[in-house]
XYZ file of C-alpha atoms in Angstrom:
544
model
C 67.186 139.857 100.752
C 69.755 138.425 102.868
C 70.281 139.410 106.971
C 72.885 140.926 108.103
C 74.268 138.085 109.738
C 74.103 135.879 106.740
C 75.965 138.552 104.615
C 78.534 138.508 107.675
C 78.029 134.456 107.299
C 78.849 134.824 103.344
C 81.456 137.071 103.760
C 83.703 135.050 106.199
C 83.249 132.027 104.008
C 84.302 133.377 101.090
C 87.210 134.985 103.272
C 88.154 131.070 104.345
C 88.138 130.237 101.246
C 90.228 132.222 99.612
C 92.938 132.014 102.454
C 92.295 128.078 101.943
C 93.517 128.399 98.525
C 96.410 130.648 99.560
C 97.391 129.593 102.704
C 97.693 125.802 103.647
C 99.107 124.006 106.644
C 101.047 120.876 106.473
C 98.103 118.766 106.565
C 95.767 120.508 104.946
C 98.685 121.088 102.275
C 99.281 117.006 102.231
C 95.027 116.486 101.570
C 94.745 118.899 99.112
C 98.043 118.227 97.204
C 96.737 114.736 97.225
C 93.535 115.431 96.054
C 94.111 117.653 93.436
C 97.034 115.388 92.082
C 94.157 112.242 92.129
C 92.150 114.429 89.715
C 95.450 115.298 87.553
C 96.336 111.513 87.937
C 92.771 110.843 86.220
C 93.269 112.908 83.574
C 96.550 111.810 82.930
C 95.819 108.339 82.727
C 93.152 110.110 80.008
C 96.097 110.768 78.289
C 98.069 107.735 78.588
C 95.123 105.585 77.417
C 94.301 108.078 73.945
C 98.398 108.109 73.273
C 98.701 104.069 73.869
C 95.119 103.454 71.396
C 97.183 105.981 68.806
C 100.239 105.434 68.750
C 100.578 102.227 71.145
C 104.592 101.033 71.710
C 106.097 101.309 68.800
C 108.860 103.040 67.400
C 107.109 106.377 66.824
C 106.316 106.912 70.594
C 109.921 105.697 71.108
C 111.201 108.607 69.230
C 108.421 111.328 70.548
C 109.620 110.441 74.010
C 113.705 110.635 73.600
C 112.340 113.865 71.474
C 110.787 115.319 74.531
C 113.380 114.078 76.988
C 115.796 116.538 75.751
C 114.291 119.681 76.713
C 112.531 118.359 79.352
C 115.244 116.562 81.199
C 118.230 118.887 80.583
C 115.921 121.967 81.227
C 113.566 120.099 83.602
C 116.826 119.310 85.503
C 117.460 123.507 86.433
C 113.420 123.428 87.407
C 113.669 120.731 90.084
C 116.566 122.331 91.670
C 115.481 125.765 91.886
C 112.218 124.747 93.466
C 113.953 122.852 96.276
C 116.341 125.490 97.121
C 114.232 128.856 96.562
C 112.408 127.702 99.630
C 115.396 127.574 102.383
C 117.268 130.376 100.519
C 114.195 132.707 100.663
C 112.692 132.183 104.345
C 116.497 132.555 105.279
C 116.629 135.924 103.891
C 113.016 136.967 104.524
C 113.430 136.168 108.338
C 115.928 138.738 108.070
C 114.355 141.214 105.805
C 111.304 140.352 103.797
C 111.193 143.261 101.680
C 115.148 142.473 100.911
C 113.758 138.993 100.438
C 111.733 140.213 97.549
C 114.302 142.473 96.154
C 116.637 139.676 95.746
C 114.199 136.714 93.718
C 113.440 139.010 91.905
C 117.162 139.835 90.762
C 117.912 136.105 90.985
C 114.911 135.299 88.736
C 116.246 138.058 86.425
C 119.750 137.095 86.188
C 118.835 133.156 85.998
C 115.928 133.676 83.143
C 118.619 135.127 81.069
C 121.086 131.937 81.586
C 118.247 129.676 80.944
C 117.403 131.326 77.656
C 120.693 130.928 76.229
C 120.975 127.615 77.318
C 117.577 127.111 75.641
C 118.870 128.239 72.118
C 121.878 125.894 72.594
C 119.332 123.057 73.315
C 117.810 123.933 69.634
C 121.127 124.283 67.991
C 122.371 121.426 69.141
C 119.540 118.914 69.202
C 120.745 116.474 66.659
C 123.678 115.855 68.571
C 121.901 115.229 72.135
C 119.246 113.252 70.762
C 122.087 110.935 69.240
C 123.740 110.935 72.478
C 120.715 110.100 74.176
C 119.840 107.403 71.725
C 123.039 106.448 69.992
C 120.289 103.221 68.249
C 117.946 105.610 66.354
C 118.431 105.991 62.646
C 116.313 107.292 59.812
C 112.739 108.089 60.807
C 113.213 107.682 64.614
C 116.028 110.006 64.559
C 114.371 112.616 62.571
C 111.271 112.650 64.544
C 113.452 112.695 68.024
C 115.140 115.687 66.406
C 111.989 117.898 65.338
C 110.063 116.854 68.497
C 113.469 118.241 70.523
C 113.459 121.622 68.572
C 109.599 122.153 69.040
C 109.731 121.444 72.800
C 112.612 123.992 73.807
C 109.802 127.109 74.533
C 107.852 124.512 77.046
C 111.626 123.432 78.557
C 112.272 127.311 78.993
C 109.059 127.714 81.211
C 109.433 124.526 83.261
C 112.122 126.078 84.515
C 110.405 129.093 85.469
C 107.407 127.358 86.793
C 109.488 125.094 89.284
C 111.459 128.349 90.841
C 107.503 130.065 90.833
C 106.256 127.379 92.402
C 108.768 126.525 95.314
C 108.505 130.604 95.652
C 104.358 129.974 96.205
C 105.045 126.672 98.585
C 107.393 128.711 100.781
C 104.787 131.504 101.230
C 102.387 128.178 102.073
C 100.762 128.246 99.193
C 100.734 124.650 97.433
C 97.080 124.367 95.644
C 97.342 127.166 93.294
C 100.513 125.760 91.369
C 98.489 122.336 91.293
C 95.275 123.604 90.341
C 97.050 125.319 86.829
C 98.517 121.926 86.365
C 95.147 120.241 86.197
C 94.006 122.093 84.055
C 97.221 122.001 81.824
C 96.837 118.291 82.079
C 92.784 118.575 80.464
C 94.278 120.758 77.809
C 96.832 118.098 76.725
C 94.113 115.508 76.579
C 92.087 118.094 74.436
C 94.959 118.529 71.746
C 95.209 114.881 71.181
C 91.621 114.090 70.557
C 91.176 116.840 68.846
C 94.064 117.184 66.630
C 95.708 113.546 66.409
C 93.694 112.371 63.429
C 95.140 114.962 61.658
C 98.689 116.011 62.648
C 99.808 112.642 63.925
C 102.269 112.777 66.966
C 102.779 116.223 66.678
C 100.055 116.570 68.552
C 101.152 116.059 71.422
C 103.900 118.634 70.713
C 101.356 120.981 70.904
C 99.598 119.496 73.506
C 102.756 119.943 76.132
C 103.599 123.201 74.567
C 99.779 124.426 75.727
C 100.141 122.946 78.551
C 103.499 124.304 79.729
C 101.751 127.557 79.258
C 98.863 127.140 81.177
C 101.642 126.127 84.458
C 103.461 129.473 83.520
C 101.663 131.820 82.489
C 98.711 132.273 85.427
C 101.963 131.650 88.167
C 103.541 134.797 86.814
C 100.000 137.133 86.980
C 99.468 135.713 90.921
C 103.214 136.160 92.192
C 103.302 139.819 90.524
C 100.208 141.091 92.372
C 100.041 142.791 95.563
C 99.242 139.571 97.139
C 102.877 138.378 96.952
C 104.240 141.403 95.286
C 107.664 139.769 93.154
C 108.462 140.205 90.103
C 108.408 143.983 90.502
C 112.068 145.098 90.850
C 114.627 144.524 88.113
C 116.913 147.064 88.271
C 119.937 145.849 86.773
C 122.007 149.115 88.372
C 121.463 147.677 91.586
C 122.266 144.280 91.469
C 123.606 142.416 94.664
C 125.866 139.981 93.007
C 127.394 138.473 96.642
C 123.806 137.273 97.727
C 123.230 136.088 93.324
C 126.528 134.171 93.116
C 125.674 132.640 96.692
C 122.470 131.325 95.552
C 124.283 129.976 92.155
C 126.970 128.604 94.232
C 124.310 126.314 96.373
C 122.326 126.051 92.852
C 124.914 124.274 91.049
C 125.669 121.409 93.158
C 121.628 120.278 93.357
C 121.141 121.194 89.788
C 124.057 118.503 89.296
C 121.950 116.039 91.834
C 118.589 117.000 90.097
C 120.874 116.206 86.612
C 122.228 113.056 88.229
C 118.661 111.977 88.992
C 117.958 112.816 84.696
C 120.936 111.427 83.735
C 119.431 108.063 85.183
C 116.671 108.479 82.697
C 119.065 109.012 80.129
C 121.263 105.760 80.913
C 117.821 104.018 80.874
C 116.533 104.959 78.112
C 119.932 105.195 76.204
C 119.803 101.170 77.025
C 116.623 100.596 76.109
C 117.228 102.433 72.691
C 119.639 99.293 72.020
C 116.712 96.521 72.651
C 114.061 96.250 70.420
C 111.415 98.686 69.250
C 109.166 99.611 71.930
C 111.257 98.991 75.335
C 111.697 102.896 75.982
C 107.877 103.215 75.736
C 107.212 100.269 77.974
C 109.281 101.264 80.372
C 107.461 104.628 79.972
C 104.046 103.556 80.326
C 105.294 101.233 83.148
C 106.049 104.630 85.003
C 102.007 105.556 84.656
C 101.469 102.536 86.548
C 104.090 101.825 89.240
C 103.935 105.988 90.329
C 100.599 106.378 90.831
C 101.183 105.565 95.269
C 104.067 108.443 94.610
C 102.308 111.114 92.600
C 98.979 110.227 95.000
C 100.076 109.612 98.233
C 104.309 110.412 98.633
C 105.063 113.381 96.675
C 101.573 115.405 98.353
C 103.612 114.928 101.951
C 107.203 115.486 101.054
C 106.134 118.778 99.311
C 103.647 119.851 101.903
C 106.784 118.881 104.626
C 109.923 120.337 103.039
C 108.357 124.122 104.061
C 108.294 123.145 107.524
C 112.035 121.204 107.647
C 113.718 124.066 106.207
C 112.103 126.594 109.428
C 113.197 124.066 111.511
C 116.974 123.856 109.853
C 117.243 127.348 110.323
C 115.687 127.570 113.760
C 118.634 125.351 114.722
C 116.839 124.619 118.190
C 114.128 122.510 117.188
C 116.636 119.446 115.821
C 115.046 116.451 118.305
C 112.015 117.708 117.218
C 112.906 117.725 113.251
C 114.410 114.357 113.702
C 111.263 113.027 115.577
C 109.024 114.237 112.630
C 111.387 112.956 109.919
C 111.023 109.818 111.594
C 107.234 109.886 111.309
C 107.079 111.031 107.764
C 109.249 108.038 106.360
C 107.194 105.666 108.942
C 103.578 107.074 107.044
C 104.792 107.249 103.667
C 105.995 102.724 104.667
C 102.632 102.424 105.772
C 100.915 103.418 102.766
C 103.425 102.252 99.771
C 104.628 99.291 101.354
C 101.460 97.856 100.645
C 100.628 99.536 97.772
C 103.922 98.232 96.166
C 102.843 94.448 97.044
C 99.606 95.292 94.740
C 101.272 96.753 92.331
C 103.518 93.464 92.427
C 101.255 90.706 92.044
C 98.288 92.738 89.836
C 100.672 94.309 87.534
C 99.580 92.686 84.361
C 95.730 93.286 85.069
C 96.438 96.535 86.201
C 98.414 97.221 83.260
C 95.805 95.455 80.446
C 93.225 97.570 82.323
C 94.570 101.295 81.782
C 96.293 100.500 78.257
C 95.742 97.464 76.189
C 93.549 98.724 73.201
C 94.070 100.043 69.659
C 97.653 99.532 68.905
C 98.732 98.798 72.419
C 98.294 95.174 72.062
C 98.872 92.166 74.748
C 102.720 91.905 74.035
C 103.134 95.364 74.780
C 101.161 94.621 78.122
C 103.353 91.500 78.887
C 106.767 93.772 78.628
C 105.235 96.750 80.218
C 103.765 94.721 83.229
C 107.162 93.216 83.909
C 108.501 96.219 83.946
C 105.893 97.662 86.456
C 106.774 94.450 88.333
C 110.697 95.372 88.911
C 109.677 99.128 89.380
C 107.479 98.009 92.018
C 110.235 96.156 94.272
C 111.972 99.904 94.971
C 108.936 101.305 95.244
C 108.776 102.203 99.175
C 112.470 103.657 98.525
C 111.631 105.962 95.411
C 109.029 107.754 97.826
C 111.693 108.012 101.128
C 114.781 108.815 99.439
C 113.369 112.231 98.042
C 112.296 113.070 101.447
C 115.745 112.236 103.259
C 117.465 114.476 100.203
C 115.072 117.256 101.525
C 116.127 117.145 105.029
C 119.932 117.507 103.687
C 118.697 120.859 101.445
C 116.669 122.247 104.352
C 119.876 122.418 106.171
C 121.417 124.119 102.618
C 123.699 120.979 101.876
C 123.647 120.284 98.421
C 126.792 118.485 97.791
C 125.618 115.002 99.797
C 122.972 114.147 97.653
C 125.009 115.393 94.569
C 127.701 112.623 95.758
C 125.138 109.902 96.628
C 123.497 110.167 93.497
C 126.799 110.120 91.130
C 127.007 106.999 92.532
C 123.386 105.771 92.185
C 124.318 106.686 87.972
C 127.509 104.404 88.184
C 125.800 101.833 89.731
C 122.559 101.545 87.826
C 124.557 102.035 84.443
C 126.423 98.846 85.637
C 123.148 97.444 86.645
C 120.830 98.703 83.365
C 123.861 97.152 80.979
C 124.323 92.980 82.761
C 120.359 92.832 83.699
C 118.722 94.230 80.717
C 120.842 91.243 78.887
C 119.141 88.806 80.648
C 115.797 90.245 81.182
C 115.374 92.808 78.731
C 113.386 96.227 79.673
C 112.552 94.388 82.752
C 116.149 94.282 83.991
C 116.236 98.217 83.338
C 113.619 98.486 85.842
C 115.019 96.064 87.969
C 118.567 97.765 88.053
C 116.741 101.013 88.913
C 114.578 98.824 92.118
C 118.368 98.132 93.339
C 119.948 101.655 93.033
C 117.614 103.787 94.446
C 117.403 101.331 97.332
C 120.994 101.720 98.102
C 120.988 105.139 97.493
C 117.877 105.097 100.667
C 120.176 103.143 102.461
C 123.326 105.711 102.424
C 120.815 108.713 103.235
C 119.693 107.233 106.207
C 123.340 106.646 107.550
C 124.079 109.844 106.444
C 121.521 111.953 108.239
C 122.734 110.730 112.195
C 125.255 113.541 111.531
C 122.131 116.082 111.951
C 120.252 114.078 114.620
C 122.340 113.091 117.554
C 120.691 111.077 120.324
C 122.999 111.699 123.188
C 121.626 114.712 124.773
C 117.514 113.952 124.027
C 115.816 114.185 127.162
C 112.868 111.696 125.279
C 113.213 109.076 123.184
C 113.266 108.968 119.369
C 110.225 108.045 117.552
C 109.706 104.376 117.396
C 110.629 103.931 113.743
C 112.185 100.372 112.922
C 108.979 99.129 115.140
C 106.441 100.770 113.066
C 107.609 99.311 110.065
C 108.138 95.870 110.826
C 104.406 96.236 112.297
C 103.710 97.543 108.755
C 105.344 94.450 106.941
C 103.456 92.537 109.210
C 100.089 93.965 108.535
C 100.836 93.972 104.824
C 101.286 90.037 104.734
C 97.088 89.443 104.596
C 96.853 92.642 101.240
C 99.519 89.873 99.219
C 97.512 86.712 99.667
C 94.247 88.405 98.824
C 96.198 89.861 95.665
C 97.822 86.145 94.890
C 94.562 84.406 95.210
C 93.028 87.610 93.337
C 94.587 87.057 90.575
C 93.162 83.685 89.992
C 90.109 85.547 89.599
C 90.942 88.004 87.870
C 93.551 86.601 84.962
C 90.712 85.091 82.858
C 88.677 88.104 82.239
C 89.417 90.656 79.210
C 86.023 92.554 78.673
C 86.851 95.909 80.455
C 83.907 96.566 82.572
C 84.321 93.358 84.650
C 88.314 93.510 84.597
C 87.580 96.872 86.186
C 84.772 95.294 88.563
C 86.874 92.118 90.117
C 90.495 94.503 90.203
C 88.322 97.145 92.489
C 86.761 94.455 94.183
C 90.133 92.457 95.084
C 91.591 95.885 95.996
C 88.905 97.000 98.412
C 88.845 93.525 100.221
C 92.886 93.805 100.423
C 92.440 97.500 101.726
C 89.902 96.052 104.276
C 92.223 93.643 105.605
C 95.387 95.982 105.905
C 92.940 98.159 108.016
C 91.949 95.888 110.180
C 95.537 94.503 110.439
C 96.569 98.044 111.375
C 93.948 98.677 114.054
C 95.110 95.388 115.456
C 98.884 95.757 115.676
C 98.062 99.636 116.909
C 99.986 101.530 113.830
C 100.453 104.974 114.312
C 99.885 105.184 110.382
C 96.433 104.229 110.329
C 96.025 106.229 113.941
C 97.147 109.309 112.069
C 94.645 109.058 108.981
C 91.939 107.948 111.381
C 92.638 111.172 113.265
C 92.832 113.905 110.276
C 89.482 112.142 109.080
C 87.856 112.551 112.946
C 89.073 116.299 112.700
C 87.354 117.067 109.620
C 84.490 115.667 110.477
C 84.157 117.816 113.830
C 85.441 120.665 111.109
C 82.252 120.351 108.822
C 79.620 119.436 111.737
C 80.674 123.335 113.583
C 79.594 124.932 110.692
């Protein structure tokens, strides 16, 4: 039988654990987003490497992923935007009144699941004409698959965008692991459709691979926000509906939704490029995505969701602003310190990296030659695809939606320009490449931007250090690229897969050594700040 005190002991664990997986701070939000995203990241590469031994880069898996592209990206498009903004909107209004607060997602998710619908059946009846829009260079088979793939995926568009406005509802209450966790195991039951079912329905497997998993995401997110824990999804009286406070939301909706489209609509002048070139560029440039976003999906995206709770309280404190500006200033100097070197890696090991997760079965080593140049040219932009979503956030914690929309109309122009001249000289490569450029101008006019916010003349301390730290960080990163060059060397002969995966790990590690040594020698707060979270733990798990 156990004490007293160790039922007490028991009790207060489970307690902590349970308000762990409810309740996060920023850092503990960043680890565990980060953690739990690793595991998805495994499990998706799972994936990658059963679709890329089945169906390798061929024409098929060109049309399956323009097929899924339509519902995903023109529904996906609503998802992403009403996850940002649910976040701001609602700790605006629950400051005020949380019990109004409720009353009114719950009228908003009403009104907006009945839009999305209807948009959803026009998705279906129309899918012919977007997937020929989307790729104007598929005929026969292609386009037939594209179009059946389209219609099957509309019911998994439908609850992406219903998951993304549940989830930014859960990461405003603090809760980020729960949304995550689903998603993992979404991402196993993917993996389990196509082994199990691809011998014998082909592609359309993975239709009903993302189909299950879309329901896994939605389904368990509806059950938790309807309970007394969170208590939404309760009140839908339609008698009393406060249409000022629905059409406000819609009115700062519409203009991210456009940004969040504008951001798609890159994807679609990409791929809509690529459908011109021969068979197999839209899925190299797809798989090249697996490779050059793992640093983003592991180590950027787990902070700039875990931060975007805490910049919105701040935007609508309104007194804090030297203090927001100082820890905006951090954020983009941590997430330099860890991709900058990451994306000099990714540069110089791209094709072993790339033969490594996908050359097998009927992914063979021309595919890997096009898809590692494309990783190559994704790579360059790689620091700016992981700051620019964070300097967008800072604009929507303060409710503007229109900048962004603006800057990234004219990221589309330009990487149209950029996706037609390169992409004649370098193929899918130069798709990549024009994206590198793009998004790096697009950083560029955020950061100007944002002084508006953050003015120095009245600080009584200075700003945070930033242009220092990074050139520190380029400096420190110089040693990780000639261990990678000289790596390669190594590395290039080998094909059997155990000891590719041996001397990559091992030129990584020894790279990873150096940077950290580098770090602790030029005194970067980056490495300072991981060193310290680790020291914390630690003194965490030796109390107990």
């Amino acid at each position: 039988m156990l004490s007293e005190n160790d039922q007490k002991t028991n009790t207060s664990r489970r307690s902590s654990l349970i308000h762990l997986l409810h309740n996060q701070s920023v850092a503990q939000a960043a680890v565990l987003i980060a953690v739990v995203t690793f595991l998805s990241k495994f499990v998706g590469f799972a994936r990658e490497v059963v679709i890329a031994r089945q169906f390798g880069a061929t024409g098929q898996t060109d049309a399956f992923l323009i097929g899924m592209m339509v519902p995903s990206l023109v529904l996906g498009l609503f998802a992403g935007g009403l996850g940002i903004l649910i976040v701001p909107w609602y700790l605006g209004h629950k400051r005020e009144d949380p019990e109004r607060a409720r009353l009114l997602v719950d009228q908003v998710t009403l009104v907006w699941g009945i839009v999305f619908a209807l948009v959803c059946v026009g998705v279906w009846v129309f899918a012919p004409q977007l997937v020929h829009i989307f790729a104007s260079g598929f005929e026969g088979a292609r386009y037939t698959l594209a179009v059946q793939v389209t219609r099957l995926l509309v019911p998994m568009g439908f609850m992406l965008i219903m998951t993304g406005l549940f989830t930014g509802l859960l990461q405003a209450e603090s809760s980020f692991l729960v949304a995550l966790l689903w998603t993992l195991v979404g991402n196993v039951a993917l993996v389990a459709c196509l082994l199990a079912f691809s011998s014998r329905m082909g592609i359309r497997a993975w239709t009903l691979g993302q189909t299950a998993m879309a329901v896994i995401d939605f389904v368990p997110l509806v059950i938790l926000l309807a309970s007394k824990r969170y208590g939404f999804l309760k009140r839908f009286d339609v008698r009393h509906m406060d249409w000022p406070a629905i059409l406000q939301f819609a009115a700062l909706l519409m203009p991210l939704v456009l940004a969040g489209g504008v951001g798609s609509l890159n994807v679609m002048v990409d791929r809509w490029v690529a459908s011109r070139l021969p068979e197999g560029a839209i899925a190299a440039l797809d798989f090249a995505g697996r490779v050059w976003t793992i640093p983003i999906t592991l180590l950027a995206s787990p902070i700039a969701i875990a931060v975007f709770p805490s910049f919105s309280s701040m935007a609508v404190d309104g007194s804090v602003l030297h203090a927001m500006d100082d820890k905006v200033r951090r954020t983009v100097a941590f997430l330099a310190y860890i991709v900058i070197p990451s994306s000099i890696g990714i540069v110089v090991l791209a094709t072993p990296i790339t033969r490594l997760l996908f050359q097998r079965g009927a992914f063979d080593a021309t595919a890997t030659a096009i898809t590692a140049s494309c990783v190559q040219m994704y790579a360059l932009g790689l620091v700016f695809q992981a700051i620019a979503p964070v300097l967008a956030m800072v604009f929507y914690a303060f409710k503007n939606t229109v900048t962004p929309l603006l800057i990234g109309l004219g990221i589309v122009g330009a990487n149209m320009a950029g996706n037609i001249i390169l992409s004649r000289y370098l193929g899918a490569a130069g798709i990549a490449l024009a994206t590198s450029i793009t998004v790096t101008l697009g950083t560029a006019i955020y950061a100007l931007l944002l002084r508006r916010y953050f003015r120095t003349e009245n600080r009584a301390t200075p700003t945070y250090p930033l242009w220092t730290q990074m050139l520190r960080t380029l400096l420190a990163t110089v040693p990780v690229g000639l261990i990678a060059w000289l790596g390669l060397r190594w590395i290039s002969p080998i094909t059997a897969f155990i000891p590719l995966v041996i001397r990559t790990m091992a030129v990584c590690i020894v790279a990873a050594l150096a940077y950290v040594v580098c770090s602790i020698a030029l005194h970067l707060d980056g490495w300072q700040t991981i060193q310290s979270r680790f020291t914390g733990l630690a003194h965490r798990l030796r109390g107990r």
